[in-house]
Every structure is written in structure tokens, then in C-alpha cells.
Amino acid sequence: MRNLLMKVNYDGTNYDGFQTQPQGNTIQDRLEQAILHLTGEKLKITASGRTDAGVHAYGQPFNFTTSSRIPTERWCLALNARLPQDIVVTEAREVPLTFHSRRGAKRKTYRYTINGNRFPDPFQRRWQLHHPVKLDIPAMQQGLTQIIGTHDFTSFASRRSTKTSHVRTIFEAHMEVDRSMCRPSSSDQGVIHTYITGSGFLQHMVRIIMGTLIHVGEGKIPADKVAEILAACDRSHAGPTAVAMGLALWSVEYDEIESE
């Protein structure tokens, strides 16, 4: 048996998240179907984590064991020929049988994108939350810094979370503003990217953080109150859950992985 580690990019707009569902409309379902068509093996892949319906990913790792002898360099093209155009496998390598995509992940980064320009971008509309009303970006940045560290993130977790512990560590969090698409002499604020890197994330955690920061940017919540919301460990204290389309899994990091 071989253990293959792959990375996949996908536009999650038309899917019910990564993890398999009874209706069969997930990224995992599509990948497993493609592998079945290629090798005849009905297997289950292991991903670095879940994504919600409508969430996207750049290079999400997944692995699976196979008895197929197809050379690693042929897997990407072979799978992509059997996948929808909005799911693309970009890397494949053989790793030790002990490797596990989820348990081995050390750091994950998510990116949330807000289009703060007056008009939406028709080319990026599936990947951005359009917010034409002015946001106080410095206040949002101030609020964002207050989630860095190890905390109980119950306030920023879905009420449906089944995790026994909501303690997570956020290593880094910052915002970048791209003003390249702003119209001259306009009220455009540019495209606001928020990057959050942590040891792991709870269901809806990044989207609730972003919904809270948007309320900060709108002046509905003072920036210095984010720490109080976090300490309350109560979902009702935080802002709304931001829409899924603006969220993408940006990267997953591991300790050095030996190749087989």
C-alpha cells in the first residue's frame, strides 16, 4: 500500500463543504468519485480539516492509501480529467504510511476577503463579501489583535459545535488592503484581506470573528470590546456569522514530511 498526499484548490460556491454528506455534493465526494473512476478503489480520503458550504480553498491537503501503482507525477492530470472544473488537484507525492493530514497539521491559515468598493467586482463576486458602506479599518485591525494568543473561543464558535474544548491558539492575525482597483476620487476603500493563522479552528470560528469585526468597522461595537466578547465565552456576545463566500482556507503547514 502507498500513502499519497495531495493538495486541492476549489471554488466552494456550488458545494456543501469539504466533508462527505448524504446528498453527495461535497469536495470529498467528488475527489473519491474521481479516484474510484481512475483506480476502481472505493476509499475514503483524509483531509486537513473541514470547510463549510460555500467556503473555498487554496492547496488544501488530503491523503489516502492506495494499492495503485500509478506514478505520482501522473495523478494530478488523471484526477483533474475526472473532476469538475472548479476542483483542481495541484500536487501529489508519496509519504510515509503514518502520515495523517489532519492530525499532522501544525498551523492553518484562513483568509477572509471584503470588497469595500462602491461597486462589486463581477469577476471576484463569488470570493468576496461586498460591503460598499465605509468601514473603520484601523478599528477592525485593533480588534483583530485582541484574539491573538491562547483563549477559549466559545464566543466565536457555532452553537452547534460538538468539540469538548473550545481552547485554540491564534499565532498571527493581520489585515492587508489592496487599493489597486479603487476608482480615482471615489469613496472606494479597496479589497480588505484578513489573514488568521492558528493551531486549529472551531465551526464558523473565522466567520464569527469576521462578523464581529465588521460590526466594529461599522461602529456598532467598540474595538476594545473584542477582548471582553472573547472573555465572555458566550456566543450571544459576538457579532453575526459572516457569509461563507468571503472565506478561503489559505494554507496548512506541517513539520518536515519525509518522502517515500
mmCIF file of C-alpha atoms in Angstrom, residues 80-199:
data_model
loop_
_atom_site.group_PDB
_atom_site.id
_atom_site.type_symbol
_atom_site.label_atom_id
_atom_site.label_comp_id
_atom_site.label_asym_id
_atom_site.label_seq_id
_atom_site.Cartn_x
_atom_site.Cartn_y
_atom_site.Cartn_z
ATOM 1 C CA ASN A 80 -8.363 16.589 -12.933
ATOM 2 C CA ALA A 81 -9.650 14.935 -16.098
ATOM 3 C CA ARG A 82 -12.331 13.309 -13.902
ATOM 4 C CA LEU A 83 -13.169 16.322 -11.698
ATOM 5 C CA PRO A 84 -15.424 19.345 -12.262
ATOM 6 C CA GLN A 85 -13.591 22.455 -13.461
ATOM 7 C CA ASP A 86 -13.983 24.178 -10.079
ATOM 8 C CA ILE A 87 -11.933 21.463 -8.295
ATOM 9 C CA VAL A 88 -8.258 21.112 -9.269
ATOM 10 C CA VAL A 89 -5.633 18.814 -7.742
ATOM 11 C CA THR A 90 -2.291 20.632 -7.881
ATOM 12 C CA GLU A 91 0.235 18.386 -6.092
ATOM 13 C CA ALA A 92 0.791 14.687 -5.397
ATOM 14 C CA ARG A 93 3.569 12.931 -3.507
ATOM 15 C CA GLU A 94 4.120 9.673 -1.679
ATOM 16 C CA VAL A 95 4.563 9.960 2.102
ATOM 17 C CA PRO A 96 5.066 7.512 4.981
ATOM 18 C CA LEU A 97 2.080 5.340 5.856
ATOM 19 C CA THR A 98 1.971 7.014 9.276
ATOM 20 C CA PHE A 99 1.233 10.454 7.804
ATOM 21 C CA HIS A 100 -2.238 11.859 8.616
ATOM 22 C CA SER A 101 -3.371 15.132 7.008
ATOM 23 C CA ARG A 102 -5.499 16.295 9.922
ATOM 24 C CA ARG A 103 -3.530 15.091 12.932
ATOM 25 C CA GLY A 104 -0.215 16.207 11.458
ATOM 26 C CA ALA A 105 -1.294 19.800 10.717
ATOM 27 C CA LYS A 106 0.552 22.339 12.905
ATOM 28 C CA ARG A 107 -0.707 25.673 11.587
ATOM 29 C CA LYS A 108 -3.677 26.629 9.439
ATOM 30 C CA THR A 109 -4.305 29.993 7.837
ATOM 31 C CA TYR A 110 -7.651 31.285 6.644
ATOM 32 C CA ARG A 111 -8.197 34.389 4.554
ATOM 33 C CA TYR A 112 -11.400 36.414 4.588
ATOM 34 C CA THR A 113 -11.968 38.938 1.801
ATOM 35 C CA ILE A 114 -14.176 42.022 1.897
ATOM 36 C CA ASN A 115 -14.670 44.217 -1.157
ATOM 37 C CA GLY A 116 -15.002 47.695 0.329
ATOM 38 C CA ASN A 117 -15.504 49.449 -3.016
ATOM 39 C CA ARG A 118 -18.722 51.160 -4.017
ATOM 40 C CA PHE A 119 -19.459 48.563 -6.685
ATOM 41 C CA PRO A 120 -18.950 44.800 -6.592
ATOM 42 C CA ASP A 121 -16.359 43.095 -8.760
ATOM 43 C CA PRO A 122 -18.235 40.760 -11.135
ATOM 44 C CA PHE A 123 -15.105 38.664 -11.625
ATOM 45 C CA GLN A 124 -14.443 38.086 -7.899
ATOM 46 C CA ARG A 125 -18.021 38.221 -6.599
ATOM 47 C CA ARG A 126 -18.028 34.531 -5.584
ATOM 48 C CA TRP A 127 -14.922 35.051 -3.402
ATOM 49 C CA GLN A 128 -15.719 38.350 -1.674
ATOM 50 C CA LEU A 129 -18.202 39.881 0.703
ATOM 51 C CA HIS A 130 -19.232 43.164 -0.894
ATOM 52 C CA HIS A 131 -19.544 45.923 1.737
ATOM 53 C CA PRO A 132 -19.986 49.305 -0.006
ATOM 54 C CA VAL A 133 -20.568 51.230 3.241
ATOM 55 C CA LYS A 134 -17.428 52.761 4.774
ATOM 56 C CA LEU A 135 -15.615 50.659 7.336
ATOM 57 C CA ASP A 136 -13.239 51.858 10.046
ATOM 58 C CA ILE A 137 -10.350 49.626 9.022
ATOM 59 C CA PRO A 138 -7.901 50.763 11.759
ATOM 60 C CA ALA A 139 -10.538 49.912 14.386
ATOM 61 C CA MET A 140 -11.020 46.483 12.805
ATOM 62 C CA GLN A 141 -7.261 45.929 12.895
ATOM 63 C CA GLN A 142 -7.206 46.919 16.558
ATOM 64 C CA GLY A 143 -9.991 44.482 17.353
ATOM 65 C CA LEU A 144 -8.271 41.729 15.403
ATOM 66 C CA THR A 145 -5.101 41.906 17.513
ATOM 67 C CA GLN A 146 -7.133 41.060 20.629
ATOM 68 C CA ILE A 147 -7.808 37.483 19.509
ATOM 69 C CA ILE A 148 -4.099 36.608 19.211
ATOM 70 C CA GLY A 149 -2.934 34.080 21.809
ATOM 71 C CA THR A 150 -4.420 31.022 23.502
ATOM 72 C CA HIS A 151 -8.044 31.528 24.519
ATOM 73 C CA ASP A 152 -11.371 29.806 24.975
ATOM 74 C CA PHE A 153 -13.137 30.776 21.731
ATOM 75 C CA THR A 154 -16.664 29.757 22.761
ATOM 76 C CA SER A 155 -17.898 33.274 21.925
ATOM 77 C CA PHE A 156 -16.701 32.746 18.357
ATOM 78 C CA ALA A 157 -17.886 29.166 17.888
ATOM 79 C CA SER A 158 -21.109 27.883 16.400
ATOM 80 C CA ARG A 159 -23.699 26.918 18.993
ATOM 81 C CA ARG A 160 -23.768 23.540 17.233
ATOM 82 C CA SER A 161 -20.098 22.903 17.996
ATOM 83 C CA THR A 162 -19.554 19.435 19.463
ATOM 84 C CA LYS A 163 -15.910 19.923 20.460
ATOM 85 C CA THR A 164 -15.145 19.082 24.093
ATOM 86 C CA SER A 165 -12.755 22.036 24.310
ATOM 87 C CA HIS A 166 -13.003 25.417 22.621
ATOM 88 C CA VAL A 167 -9.464 26.436 23.557
ATOM 89 C CA ARG A 168 -7.419 27.319 20.487
ATOM 90 C CA THR A 169 -4.241 29.292 19.797
ATOM 91 C CA ILE A 170 -4.088 32.104 17.255
ATOM 92 C CA PHE A 171 -0.462 32.668 16.265
ATOM 93 C CA GLU A 172 -0.903 35.562 13.850
ATOM 94 C CA ALA A 173 -3.688 37.793 12.562
ATOM 95 C CA HIS A 174 -3.437 40.794 10.282
ATOM 96 C CA MET A 175 -5.202 42.760 7.545
ATOM 97 C CA GLU A 176 -3.962 43.825 4.136
ATOM 98 C CA VAL A 177 -5.749 46.393 1.971
ATOM 99 C CA ASP A 178 -5.395 46.259 -1.820
ATOM 100 C CA ARG A 179 -6.391 49.619 -3.311
ATOM 101 C CA SER A 180 -5.352 48.814 -6.868
ATOM 102 C CA MET A 181 -8.977 48.596 -8.017
ATOM 103 C CA CYS A 182 -10.153 51.809 -6.339
ATOM 104 C CA ARG A 183 -11.571 54.445 -8.675
ATOM 105 C CA PRO A 184 -9.855 57.868 -8.529
ATOM 106 C CA SER A 185 -11.645 60.464 -6.374
ATOM 107 C CA SER A 186 -14.143 57.886 -5.106
ATOM 108 C CA SER A 187 -15.203 56.529 -1.737
ATOM 109 C CA ASP A 188 -13.755 53.122 -2.614
ATOM 110 C CA GLN A 189 -11.823 51.504 0.241
ATOM 111 C CA GLY A 190 -10.237 48.681 -1.711
ATOM 112 C CA VAL A 191 -10.236 44.953 -1.110
ATOM 113 C CA ILE A 192 -9.608 44.036 2.532
ATOM 114 C CA HIS A 193 -7.944 40.681 3.164
ATOM 115 C CA THR A 194 -7.832 39.347 6.732
ATOM 116 C CA TYR A 195 -5.399 36.511 7.463
ATOM 117 C CA ILE A 196 -5.783 34.434 10.640
ATOM 118 C CA THR A 197 -3.289 31.676 11.483
ATOM 119 C CA GLY A 198 -3.946 29.239 14.310
ATOM 120 C CA SER A 199 -3.398 25.781 15.703
#
